[in-house]
CSV table of C-alpha atoms and ligand atoms in Angstrom, one decimal:
chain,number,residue,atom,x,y,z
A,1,UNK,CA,122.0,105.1,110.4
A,2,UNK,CA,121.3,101.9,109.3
A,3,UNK,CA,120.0,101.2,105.3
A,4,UNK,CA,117.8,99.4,104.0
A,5,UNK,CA,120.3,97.9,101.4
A,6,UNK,CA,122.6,99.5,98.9
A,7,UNK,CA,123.0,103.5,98.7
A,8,UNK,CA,119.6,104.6,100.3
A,9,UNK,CA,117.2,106.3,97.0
A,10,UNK,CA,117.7,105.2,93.7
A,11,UNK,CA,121.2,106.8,93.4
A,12,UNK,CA,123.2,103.7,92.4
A,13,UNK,CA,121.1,102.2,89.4
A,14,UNK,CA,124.1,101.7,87.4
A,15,UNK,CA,122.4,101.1,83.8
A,16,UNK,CA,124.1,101.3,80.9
A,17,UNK,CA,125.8,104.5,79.6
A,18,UNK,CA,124.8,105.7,82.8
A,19,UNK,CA,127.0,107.6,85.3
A,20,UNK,CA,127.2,106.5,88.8
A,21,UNK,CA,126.1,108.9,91.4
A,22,UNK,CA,128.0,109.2,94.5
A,23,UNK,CA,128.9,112.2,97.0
A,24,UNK,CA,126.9,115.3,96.5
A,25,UNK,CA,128.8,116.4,93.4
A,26,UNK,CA,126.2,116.8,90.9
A,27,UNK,CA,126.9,115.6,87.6
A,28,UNK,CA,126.9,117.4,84.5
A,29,UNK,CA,126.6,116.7,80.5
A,30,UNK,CA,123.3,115.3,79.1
A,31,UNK,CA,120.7,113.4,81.2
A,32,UNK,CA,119.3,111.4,79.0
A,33,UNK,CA,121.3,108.1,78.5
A,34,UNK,CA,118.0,106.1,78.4
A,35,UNK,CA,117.9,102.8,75.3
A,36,UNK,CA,114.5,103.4,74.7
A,37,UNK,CA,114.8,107.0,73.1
A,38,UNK,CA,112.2,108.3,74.7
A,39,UNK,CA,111.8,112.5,74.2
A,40,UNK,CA,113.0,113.5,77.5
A,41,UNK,CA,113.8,117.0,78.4
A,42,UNK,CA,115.9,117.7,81.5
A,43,UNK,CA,114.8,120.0,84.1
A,44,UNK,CA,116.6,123.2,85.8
A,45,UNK,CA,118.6,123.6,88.0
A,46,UNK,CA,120.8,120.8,88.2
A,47,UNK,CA,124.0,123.2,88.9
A,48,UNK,CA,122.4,124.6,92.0
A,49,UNK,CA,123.8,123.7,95.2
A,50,UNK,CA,124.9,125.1,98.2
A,51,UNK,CA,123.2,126.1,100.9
A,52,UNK,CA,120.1,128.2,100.5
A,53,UNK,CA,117.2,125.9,98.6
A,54,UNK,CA,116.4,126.4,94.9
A,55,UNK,CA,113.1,128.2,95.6
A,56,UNK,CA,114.9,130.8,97.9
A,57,UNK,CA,113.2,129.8,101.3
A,58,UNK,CA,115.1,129.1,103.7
A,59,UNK,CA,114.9,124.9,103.8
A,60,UNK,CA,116.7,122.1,103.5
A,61,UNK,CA,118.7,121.5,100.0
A,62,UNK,CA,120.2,118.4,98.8
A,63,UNK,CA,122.7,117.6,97.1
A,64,UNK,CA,121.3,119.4,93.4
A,65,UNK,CA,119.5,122.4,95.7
A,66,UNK,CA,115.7,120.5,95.7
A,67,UNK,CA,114.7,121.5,99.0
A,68,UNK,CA,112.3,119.3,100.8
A,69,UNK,CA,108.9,121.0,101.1
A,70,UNK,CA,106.7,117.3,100.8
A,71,UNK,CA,106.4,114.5,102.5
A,72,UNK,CA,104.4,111.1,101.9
A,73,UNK,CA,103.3,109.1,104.5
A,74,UNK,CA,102.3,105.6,103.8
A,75,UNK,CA,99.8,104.4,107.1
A,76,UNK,CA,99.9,101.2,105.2
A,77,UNK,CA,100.7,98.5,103.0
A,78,UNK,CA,97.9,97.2,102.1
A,79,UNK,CA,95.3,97.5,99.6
A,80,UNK,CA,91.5,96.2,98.6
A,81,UNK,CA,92.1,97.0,95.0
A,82,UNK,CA,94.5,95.2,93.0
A,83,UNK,CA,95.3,97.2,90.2
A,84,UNK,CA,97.5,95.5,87.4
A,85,UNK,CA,99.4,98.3,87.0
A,86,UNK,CA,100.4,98.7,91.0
A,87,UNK,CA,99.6,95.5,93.0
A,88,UNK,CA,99.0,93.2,90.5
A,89,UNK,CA,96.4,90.0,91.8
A,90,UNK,CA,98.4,87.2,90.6
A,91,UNK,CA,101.6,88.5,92.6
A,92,UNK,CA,99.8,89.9,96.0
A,93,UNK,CA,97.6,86.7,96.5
A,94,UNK,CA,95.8,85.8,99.8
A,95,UNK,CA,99.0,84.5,100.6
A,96,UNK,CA,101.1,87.3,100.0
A,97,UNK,CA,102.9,88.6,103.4
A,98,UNK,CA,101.8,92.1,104.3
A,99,UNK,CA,103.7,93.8,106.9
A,100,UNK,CA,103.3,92.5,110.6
A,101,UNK,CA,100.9,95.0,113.1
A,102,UNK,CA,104.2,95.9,115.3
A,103,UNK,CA,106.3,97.0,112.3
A,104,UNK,CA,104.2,99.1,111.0
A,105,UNK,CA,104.2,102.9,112.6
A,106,UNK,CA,102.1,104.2,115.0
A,107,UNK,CA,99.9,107.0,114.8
A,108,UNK,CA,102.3,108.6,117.3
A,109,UNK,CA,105.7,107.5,115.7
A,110,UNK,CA,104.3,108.8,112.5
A,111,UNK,CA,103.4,112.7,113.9
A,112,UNK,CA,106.7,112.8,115.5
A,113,UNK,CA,108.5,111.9,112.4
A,114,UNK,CA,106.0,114.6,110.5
A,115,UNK,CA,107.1,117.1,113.3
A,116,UNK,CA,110.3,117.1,112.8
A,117,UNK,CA,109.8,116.8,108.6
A,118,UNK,CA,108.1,120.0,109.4
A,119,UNK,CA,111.0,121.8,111.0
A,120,UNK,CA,113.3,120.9,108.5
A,121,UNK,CA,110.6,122.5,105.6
A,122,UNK,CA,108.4,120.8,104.8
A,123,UNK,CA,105.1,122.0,103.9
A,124,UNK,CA,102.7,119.6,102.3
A,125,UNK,CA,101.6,116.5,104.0
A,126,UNK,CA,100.2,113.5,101.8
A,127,UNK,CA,98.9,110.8,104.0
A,128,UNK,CA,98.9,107.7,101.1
A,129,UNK,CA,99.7,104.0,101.1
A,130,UNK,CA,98.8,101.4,100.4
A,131,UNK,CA,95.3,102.7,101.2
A,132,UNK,CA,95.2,104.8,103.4
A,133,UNK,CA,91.6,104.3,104.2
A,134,UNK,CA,91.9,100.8,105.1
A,135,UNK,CA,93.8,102.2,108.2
A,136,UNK,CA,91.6,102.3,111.1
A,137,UNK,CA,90.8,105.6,113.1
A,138,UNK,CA,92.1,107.0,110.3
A,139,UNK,CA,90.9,110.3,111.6
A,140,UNK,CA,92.8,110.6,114.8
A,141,UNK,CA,96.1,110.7,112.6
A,142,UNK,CA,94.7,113.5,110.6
A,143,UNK,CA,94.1,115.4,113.8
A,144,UNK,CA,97.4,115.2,115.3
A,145,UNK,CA,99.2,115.9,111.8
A,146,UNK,CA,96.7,118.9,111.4
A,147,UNK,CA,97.8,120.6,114.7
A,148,UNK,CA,101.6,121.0,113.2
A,149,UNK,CA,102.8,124.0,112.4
A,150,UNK,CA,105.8,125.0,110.6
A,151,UNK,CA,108.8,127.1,111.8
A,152,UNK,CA,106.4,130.3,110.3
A,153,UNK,CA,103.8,129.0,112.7
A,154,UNK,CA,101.7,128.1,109.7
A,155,UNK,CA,99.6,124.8,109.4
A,156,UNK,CA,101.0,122.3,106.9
A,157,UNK,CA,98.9,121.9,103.5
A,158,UNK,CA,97.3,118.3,104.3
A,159,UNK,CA,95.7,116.1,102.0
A,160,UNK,CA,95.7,112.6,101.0
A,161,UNK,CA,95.3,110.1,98.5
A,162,UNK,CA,92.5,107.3,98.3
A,163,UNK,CA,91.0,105.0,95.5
A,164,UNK,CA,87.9,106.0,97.0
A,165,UNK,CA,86.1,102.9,98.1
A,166,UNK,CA,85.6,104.1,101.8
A,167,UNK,CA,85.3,107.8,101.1
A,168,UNK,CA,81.7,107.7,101.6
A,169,UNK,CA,82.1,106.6,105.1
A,170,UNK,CA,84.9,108.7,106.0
A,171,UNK,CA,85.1,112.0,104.4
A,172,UNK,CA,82.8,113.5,107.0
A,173,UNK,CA,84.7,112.4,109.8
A,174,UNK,CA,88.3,113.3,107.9
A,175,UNK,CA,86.9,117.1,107.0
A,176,UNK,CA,86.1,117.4,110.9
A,177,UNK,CA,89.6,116.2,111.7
A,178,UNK,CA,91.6,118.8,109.6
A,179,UNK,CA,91.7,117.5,106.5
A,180,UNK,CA,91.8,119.7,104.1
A,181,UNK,CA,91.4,118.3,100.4
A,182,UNK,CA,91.6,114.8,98.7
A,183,UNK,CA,92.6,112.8,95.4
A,184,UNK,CA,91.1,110.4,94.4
A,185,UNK,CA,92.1,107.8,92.0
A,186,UNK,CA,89.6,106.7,89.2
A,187,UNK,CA,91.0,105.4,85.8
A,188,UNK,CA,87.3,105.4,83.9
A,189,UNK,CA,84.0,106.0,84.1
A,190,UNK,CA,83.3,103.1,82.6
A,191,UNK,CA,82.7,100.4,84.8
A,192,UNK,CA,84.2,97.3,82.6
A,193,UNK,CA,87.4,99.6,82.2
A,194,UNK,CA,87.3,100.7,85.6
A,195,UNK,CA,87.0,97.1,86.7
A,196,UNK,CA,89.7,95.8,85.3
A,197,UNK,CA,92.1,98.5,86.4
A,198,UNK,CA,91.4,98.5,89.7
A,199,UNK,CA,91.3,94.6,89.4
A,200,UNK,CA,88.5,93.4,91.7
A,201,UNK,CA,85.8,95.3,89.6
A,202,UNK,CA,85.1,98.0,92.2
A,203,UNK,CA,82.0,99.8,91.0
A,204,UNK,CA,82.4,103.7,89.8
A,205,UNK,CA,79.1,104.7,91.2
A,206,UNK,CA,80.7,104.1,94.5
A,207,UNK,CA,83.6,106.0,93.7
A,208,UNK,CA,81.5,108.6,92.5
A,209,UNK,CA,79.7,108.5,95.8
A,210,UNK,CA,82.8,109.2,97.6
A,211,UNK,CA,83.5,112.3,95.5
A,212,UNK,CA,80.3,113.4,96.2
A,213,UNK,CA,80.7,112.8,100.1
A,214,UNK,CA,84.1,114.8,100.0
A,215,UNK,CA,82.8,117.8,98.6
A,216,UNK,CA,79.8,117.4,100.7
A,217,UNK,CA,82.2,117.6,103.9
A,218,UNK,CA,83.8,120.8,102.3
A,219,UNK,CA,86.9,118.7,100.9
A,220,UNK,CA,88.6,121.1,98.3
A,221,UNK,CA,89.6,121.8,96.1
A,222,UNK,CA,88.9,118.0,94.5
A,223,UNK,CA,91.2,116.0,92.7
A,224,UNK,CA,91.0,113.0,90.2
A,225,UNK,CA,94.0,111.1,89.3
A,226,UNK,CA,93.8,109.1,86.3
A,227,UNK,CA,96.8,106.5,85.3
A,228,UNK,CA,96.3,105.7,81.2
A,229,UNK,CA,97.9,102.4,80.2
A,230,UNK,CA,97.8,101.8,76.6
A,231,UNK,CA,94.8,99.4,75.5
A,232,UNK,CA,93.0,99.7,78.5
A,233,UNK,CA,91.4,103.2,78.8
A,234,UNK,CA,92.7,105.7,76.4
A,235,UNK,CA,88.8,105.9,75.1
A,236,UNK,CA,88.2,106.8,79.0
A,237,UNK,CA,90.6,110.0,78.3
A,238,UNK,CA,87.7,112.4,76.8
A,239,UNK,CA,84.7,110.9,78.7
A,240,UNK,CA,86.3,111.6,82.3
A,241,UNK,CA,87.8,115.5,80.7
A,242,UNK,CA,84.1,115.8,80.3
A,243,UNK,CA,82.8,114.9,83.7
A,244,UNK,CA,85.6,116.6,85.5
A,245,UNK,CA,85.4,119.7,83.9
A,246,UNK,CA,81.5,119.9,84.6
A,247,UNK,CA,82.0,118.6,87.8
A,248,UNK,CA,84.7,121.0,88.5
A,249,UNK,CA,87.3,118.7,89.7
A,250,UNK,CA,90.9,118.8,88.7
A,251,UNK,CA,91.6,116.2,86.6
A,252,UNK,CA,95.6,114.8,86.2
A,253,UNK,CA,96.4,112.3,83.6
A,254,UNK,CA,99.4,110.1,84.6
A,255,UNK,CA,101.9,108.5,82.4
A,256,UNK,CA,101.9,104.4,83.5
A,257,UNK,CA,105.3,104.3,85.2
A,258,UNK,CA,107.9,102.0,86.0
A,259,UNK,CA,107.7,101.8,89.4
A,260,UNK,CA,107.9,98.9,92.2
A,261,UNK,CA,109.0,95.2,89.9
A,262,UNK,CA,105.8,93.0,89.7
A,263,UNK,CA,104.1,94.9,87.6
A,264,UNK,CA,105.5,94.0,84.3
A,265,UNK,CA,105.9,97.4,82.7
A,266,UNK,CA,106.9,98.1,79.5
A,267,UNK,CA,107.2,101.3,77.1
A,268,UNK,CA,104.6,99.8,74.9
A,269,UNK,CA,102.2,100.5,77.5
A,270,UNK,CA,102.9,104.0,77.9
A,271,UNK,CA,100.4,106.7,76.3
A,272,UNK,CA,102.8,109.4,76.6
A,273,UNK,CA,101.5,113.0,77.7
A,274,UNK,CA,101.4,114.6,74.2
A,275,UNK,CA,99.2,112.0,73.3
A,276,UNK,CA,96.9,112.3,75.8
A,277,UNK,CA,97.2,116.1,75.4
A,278,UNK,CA,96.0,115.8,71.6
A,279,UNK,CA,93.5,113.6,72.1
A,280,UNK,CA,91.8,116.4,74.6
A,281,UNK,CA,93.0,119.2,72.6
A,282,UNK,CA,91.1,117.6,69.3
A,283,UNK,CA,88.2,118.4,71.1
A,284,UNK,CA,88.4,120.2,74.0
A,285,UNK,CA,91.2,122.8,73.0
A,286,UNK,CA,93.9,123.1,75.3
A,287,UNK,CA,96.2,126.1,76.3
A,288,UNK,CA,99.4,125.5,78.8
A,289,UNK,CA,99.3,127.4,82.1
A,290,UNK,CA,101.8,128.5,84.9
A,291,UNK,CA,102.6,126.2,87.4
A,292,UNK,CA,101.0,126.9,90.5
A,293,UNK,CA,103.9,126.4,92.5
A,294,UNK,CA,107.7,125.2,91.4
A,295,UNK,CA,108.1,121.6,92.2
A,296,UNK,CA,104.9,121.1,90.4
A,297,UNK,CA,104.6,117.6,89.0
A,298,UNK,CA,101.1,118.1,86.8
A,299,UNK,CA,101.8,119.9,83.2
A,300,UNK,CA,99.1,122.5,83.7
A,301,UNK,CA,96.8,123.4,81.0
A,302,UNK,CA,93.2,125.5,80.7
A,303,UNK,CA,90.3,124.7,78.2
A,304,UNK,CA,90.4,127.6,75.9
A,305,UNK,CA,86.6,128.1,76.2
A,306,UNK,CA,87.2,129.2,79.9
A,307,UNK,CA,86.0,126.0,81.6
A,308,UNK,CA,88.4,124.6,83.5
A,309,UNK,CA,91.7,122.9,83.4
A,310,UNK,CA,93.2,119.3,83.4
A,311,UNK,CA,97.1,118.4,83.9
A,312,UNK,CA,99.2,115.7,83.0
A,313,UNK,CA,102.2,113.8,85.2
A,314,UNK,CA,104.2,112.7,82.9
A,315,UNK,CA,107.4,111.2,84.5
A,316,UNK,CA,108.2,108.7,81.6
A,317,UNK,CA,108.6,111.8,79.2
A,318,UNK,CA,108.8,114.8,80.5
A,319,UNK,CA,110.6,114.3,84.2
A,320,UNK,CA,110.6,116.3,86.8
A,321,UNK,CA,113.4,115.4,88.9
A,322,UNK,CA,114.5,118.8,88.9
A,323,UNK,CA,112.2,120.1,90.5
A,324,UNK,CA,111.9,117.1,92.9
A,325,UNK,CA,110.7,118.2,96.6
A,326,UNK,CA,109.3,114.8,97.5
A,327,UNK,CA,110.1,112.5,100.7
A,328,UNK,CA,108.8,109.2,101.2
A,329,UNK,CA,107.9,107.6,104.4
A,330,UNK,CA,106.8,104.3,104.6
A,331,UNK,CA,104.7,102.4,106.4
A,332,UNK,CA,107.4,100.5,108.1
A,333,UNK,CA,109.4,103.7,108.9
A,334,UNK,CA,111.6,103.5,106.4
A,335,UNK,CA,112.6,107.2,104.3
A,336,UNK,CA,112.6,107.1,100.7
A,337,UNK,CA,113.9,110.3,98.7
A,338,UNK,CA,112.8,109.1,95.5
A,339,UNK,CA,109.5,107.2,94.1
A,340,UNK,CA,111.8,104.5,92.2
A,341,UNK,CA,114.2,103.9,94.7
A,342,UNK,CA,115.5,100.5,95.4
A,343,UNK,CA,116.9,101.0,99.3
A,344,UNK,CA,116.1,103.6,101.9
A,345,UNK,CA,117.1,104.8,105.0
A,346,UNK,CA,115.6,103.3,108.2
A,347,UNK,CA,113.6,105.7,111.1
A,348,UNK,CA,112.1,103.2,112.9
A,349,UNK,CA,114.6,101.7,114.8
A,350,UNK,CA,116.3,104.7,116.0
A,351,UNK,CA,113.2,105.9,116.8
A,352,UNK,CA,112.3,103.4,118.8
A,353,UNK,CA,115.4,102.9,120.2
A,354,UNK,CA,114.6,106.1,121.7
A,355,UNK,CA,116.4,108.7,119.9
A,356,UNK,CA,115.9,112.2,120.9
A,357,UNK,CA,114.2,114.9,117.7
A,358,UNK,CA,117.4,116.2,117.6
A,359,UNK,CA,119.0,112.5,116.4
A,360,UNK,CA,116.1,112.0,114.3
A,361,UNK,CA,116.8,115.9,112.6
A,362,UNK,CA,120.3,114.6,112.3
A,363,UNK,CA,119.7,111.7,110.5
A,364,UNK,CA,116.8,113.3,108.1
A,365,UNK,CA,118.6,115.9,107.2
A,366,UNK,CA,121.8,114.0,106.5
A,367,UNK,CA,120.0,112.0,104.5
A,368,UNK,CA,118.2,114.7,102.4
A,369,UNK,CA,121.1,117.0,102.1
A,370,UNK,CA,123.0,113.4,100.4
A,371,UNK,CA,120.4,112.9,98.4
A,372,UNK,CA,121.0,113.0,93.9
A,373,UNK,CA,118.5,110.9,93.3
A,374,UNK,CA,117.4,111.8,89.1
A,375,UNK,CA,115.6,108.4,88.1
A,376,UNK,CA,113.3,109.2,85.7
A,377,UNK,CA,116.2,111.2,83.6
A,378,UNK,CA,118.2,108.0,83.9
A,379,UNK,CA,115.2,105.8,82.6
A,380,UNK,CA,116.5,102.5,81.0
A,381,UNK,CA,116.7,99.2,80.0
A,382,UNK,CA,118.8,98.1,82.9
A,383,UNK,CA,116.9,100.8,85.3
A,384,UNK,CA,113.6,98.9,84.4
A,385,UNK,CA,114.7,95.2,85.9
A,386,UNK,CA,116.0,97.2,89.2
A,387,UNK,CA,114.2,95.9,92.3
A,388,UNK,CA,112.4,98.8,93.0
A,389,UNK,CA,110.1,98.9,96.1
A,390,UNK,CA,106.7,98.6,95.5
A,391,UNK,CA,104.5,101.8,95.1
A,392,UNK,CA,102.5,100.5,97.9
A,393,UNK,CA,105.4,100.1,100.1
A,394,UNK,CA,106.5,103.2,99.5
A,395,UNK,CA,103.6,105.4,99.4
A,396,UNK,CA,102.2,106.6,95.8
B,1,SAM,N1,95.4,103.6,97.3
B,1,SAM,C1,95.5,105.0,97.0
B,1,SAM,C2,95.0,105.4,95.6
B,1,SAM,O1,94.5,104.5,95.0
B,1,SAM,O2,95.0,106.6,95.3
B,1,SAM,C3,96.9,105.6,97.2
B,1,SAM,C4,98.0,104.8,96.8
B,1,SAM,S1,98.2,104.7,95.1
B,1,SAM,C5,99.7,103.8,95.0
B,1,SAM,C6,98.6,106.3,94.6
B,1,SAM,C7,98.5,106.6,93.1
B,1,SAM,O3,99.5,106.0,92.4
B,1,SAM,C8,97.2,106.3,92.5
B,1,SAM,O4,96.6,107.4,91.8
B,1,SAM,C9,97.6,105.2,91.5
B,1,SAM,O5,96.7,105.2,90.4
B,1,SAM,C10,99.0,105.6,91.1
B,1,SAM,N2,99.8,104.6,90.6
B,1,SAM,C11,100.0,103.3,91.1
B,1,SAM,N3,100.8,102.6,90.3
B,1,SAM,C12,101.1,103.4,89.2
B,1,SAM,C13,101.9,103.2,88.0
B,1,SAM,N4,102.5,102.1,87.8
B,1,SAM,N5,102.0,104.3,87.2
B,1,SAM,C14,101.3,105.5,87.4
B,1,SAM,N6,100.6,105.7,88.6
B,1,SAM,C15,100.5,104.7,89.4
C-alpha cells in the first residue's frame, strides 16, 4: 500500500513531551502532555486490545480495541462557503487548485469502497465533504449506498452533513433516495454573525428553508451543528438553544478545533464546553444524559423542564479518542483514521488498478487494525503547526 506521506493518521506527531507511537503496542501513563494545560480527561479503554472490539460486536479492532463502526465519505472538495474557521477566503481564493474531475472518486468507486467498509463493521455512513451538496446527482450515490447491507443483512444508518444552502432543492429528492436524516451546519441565527462565519454572508433564512424542506421530506431525526469561536457568536449560544428546542431539532455545540493548517487556530479562540454548558445552564437548566451509543462524540444533556436536549463535541477538552470509531474517506480516495491526521493511506490507485474486494479488505483492515491514532489527547504546541490535511479534504 502506498501512503500518502509519513506514518498514515496522525500517529507520528512527535510534539514535545510526547511519546512516539509506533507498532500496535498501546502506550500507557498519562495522556495528557499538552503545553497549553488545557483540562483534559482521558477516555477508557486504552488497555483494550486483542481481538474482539471494545463494544463486544464482532468488528474490526485496532490497535487500542476502537472498532470501526463509521465511515465518512468526502464526494468532494469543494465548498461555496468559506468559513474562517475551515476554508478560510484569503487562503482558498479563485485561484486556489481544487482537485482535478478524474481524481476525484466515482459514485461507483465510492460504493464499492463503502461495501467492503461495511463488511468489515461498519455501520453508519456520513456522506460529507467539502459539500456534499455541491456534488451533482448527488442522489444516485445515496441510492447505491442505501441498498448496502451489513454482514446482519441490516441497512447501514445513512446520513450526511451539509451547510444547507442547497437543501431546499434537494432534500426531496435525497429522502426518496434513502436518505435517512441530516445535519446541518448553522453557527447563528443572526444573519451578521452568521455571515461572517460562513464567510460569503449566506443568508439564515435560506438555511432555515432547508431545514424546513428536510423535515418536510421526512428527514429525521434533525440535527444542527453549531461551531462557537470565541468573539464571534457566543451571544448566538442561547438564541439558537431556544429555537432548536422549539423546533425540536438536536442541537450540538462544537469546540473550534485545530484541524487542517490555514485556519490560524489558537486556544484563545476556543469557548470550551463547560462554558458553553453554563451559559445554557444559567437559563435553560441542564442535566447530563446517557450516551446513546458508545463511540458517542456529543456530551449529552436534557433541559430539566422536560423539553428537549442539546449536546456539546468538545474535542479540545474533553476528547474522545477513546472511544474513536471513525474512518475517513476522502474525496481523492485516500483513508484517513483520524480527523487531524497529517498522511493517509491511499485506495484509489489500487482500486483502480483493479484490485479484487478481497485486496481492498486486506489493505483496509490492515490499515485499521495498525491504527493508534489519540490526537486530541496529545494536543500541543508542536501538534498545532503539524500540516494537517484540511477538514475539507478529509471530510468533516
Ligand atoms: N459543508 C458541510 C457542512 O458545512 O456541514 C460538511 C463539511 S464541514 C467541514 C463539517 C462540519 O465541520 C461543519 O459542521 C463545520 O462547521 C465543522 N467544522 C469545520 N471546521 C471546523 C473547526 N475548525 N472546528 C470545529 N468544527 C469545524
Amino acid at each position: 500500500m502506498r501512503h500518502n506521506g509519513g506514518t498514515g493518521g496522525s500517529g507520528e506527531p512527535g510534539p514535545r513531551g510526547s511519546r512516539r507511537l509506533t507498532g500496535t503496542r498501546p502506550p500507557d501513563g498519562p495522556v495528557h502532555d499538552s503545553v497549553y494545560h488545557v483540562p483534559v480527561e482521558p477516555t477508557p479503554d486504552h488497555a483494550v486490545a486483542g481481538s474482539r472490539s471494545f463494544d463486544g460486536r464482532p468488528g474490526l479492532p485496532d490497535g487500542f480495541g476502537r472498532a470501526l463502526r463509521d465511515l465518512r465519505i468526502s464526494v468532494t472538495d469543494r465548498c461555496n462557503f468559506r468559513c474562517p474557521y475551515c476554508m478560510p477566503a484569503e487562503v482558498f481564493g479563485r485561484d486556489f487548485a481544487f482537485l482535478p474531475r478524474a481524481q476525484v472518486l466515482t459514485f461507483e468507486e465510492i460504493s464499492r469502497l463503502a461495501g467492503i467498509f461495511t463488511s468489515l463493521g461498519v455501520r453508519k455512513l456520513r456522506i460529507t465533504g467539502g459539500e456534499p451538496l455541491a456534488r451533482r446527482d448527488l442522489p444516485v450515490l445515496v441510492g447505491y449506498l442505501a441498498a448496502l447491507r451489513n454482514p446482519d443483512g441490516e441497512a447501514v444508518d445513512l446520513t450526511l452533513t451539509t451547510n444547507g444552502s442547497a437543501l431546499r432543492a434537494l432534500a426531496g429528492s435525497l429522502a426518496v433516495a434513502g436518505l435517512q436524516r441530516v445535519t446541518v451546519s448553522l453557527d447563528s441565527l443572526d444573519d451578521a454573525v452568521a455571515g461572517a462565519m460562513n464567510g460569503v454572508d449566506f443568508p439564515v433564512a435560506r438555511v432555515l428553508d432547508g431545514i424546513a424542506a428536510a423535515r418536510s421530506a421526512g428527514l429525521a431525526p434533525l440535527k444542527v451543528n453549531t461551531v462557537v469561536r470565541r468573539g464571534m457568536n457566543e451571544a448566538s449560544i442561547l438564541p439558537l438553544a431556544r429555537w432548536a428546542r422549539d423546533e425540536g431539532l438536536v442541537l450540538r455545540f462544537i469546540e473550534y478545533m485545530d484541524v487542517g493548517h490555514s485556519n490560524g487556530w489558537r486556544l484563545d479562540d476556543v469557548v470550551p464546553a463547560s462554558e458553553i454548558l453554563a451559559i445554557l445552564d444559567a437559563e435553560l437548566p441542564l442535566e447530563p444524559i446517557e450516551p446513546g451509543y458508545r463511540g458517542e462524540v456529543a456530551g449529552r444533556y436534557r433541559y430539566r423542564d422536560g423539553s428537549g436536549e442539546v449536546g456539546v463535541i468538545a474535542s479540545v477538552t474533553r476528547p474522545f479518542c477513546g472511544d474513536c470509531t471513525r474512518a475517513r474517506l476522502s474525496a481523492d480516495g485516500t483513508l484517513y483514521t483520524c480527523l487531524f491526521a497529517v498522511a493517509g493511506s491511499d485506495l484509489k490507485t489500487p482500486l483502480r488498478d483493479g484490485a479484487s474486494d478481497a485486496e481492498l479488505t486486506a489493505l483496509i483492515g490492515a490499515v485499521w487494525s495498525q491504527r493508534v491514532d489519540r490526537y486530541s489527547e496529545l494536543r500541543s504546541a508542536a501538534t498545532e503547526r503539524l500540516p494537517k490535511v484540511e477538514m475539507f479534504a478529509l471530510g468533516g
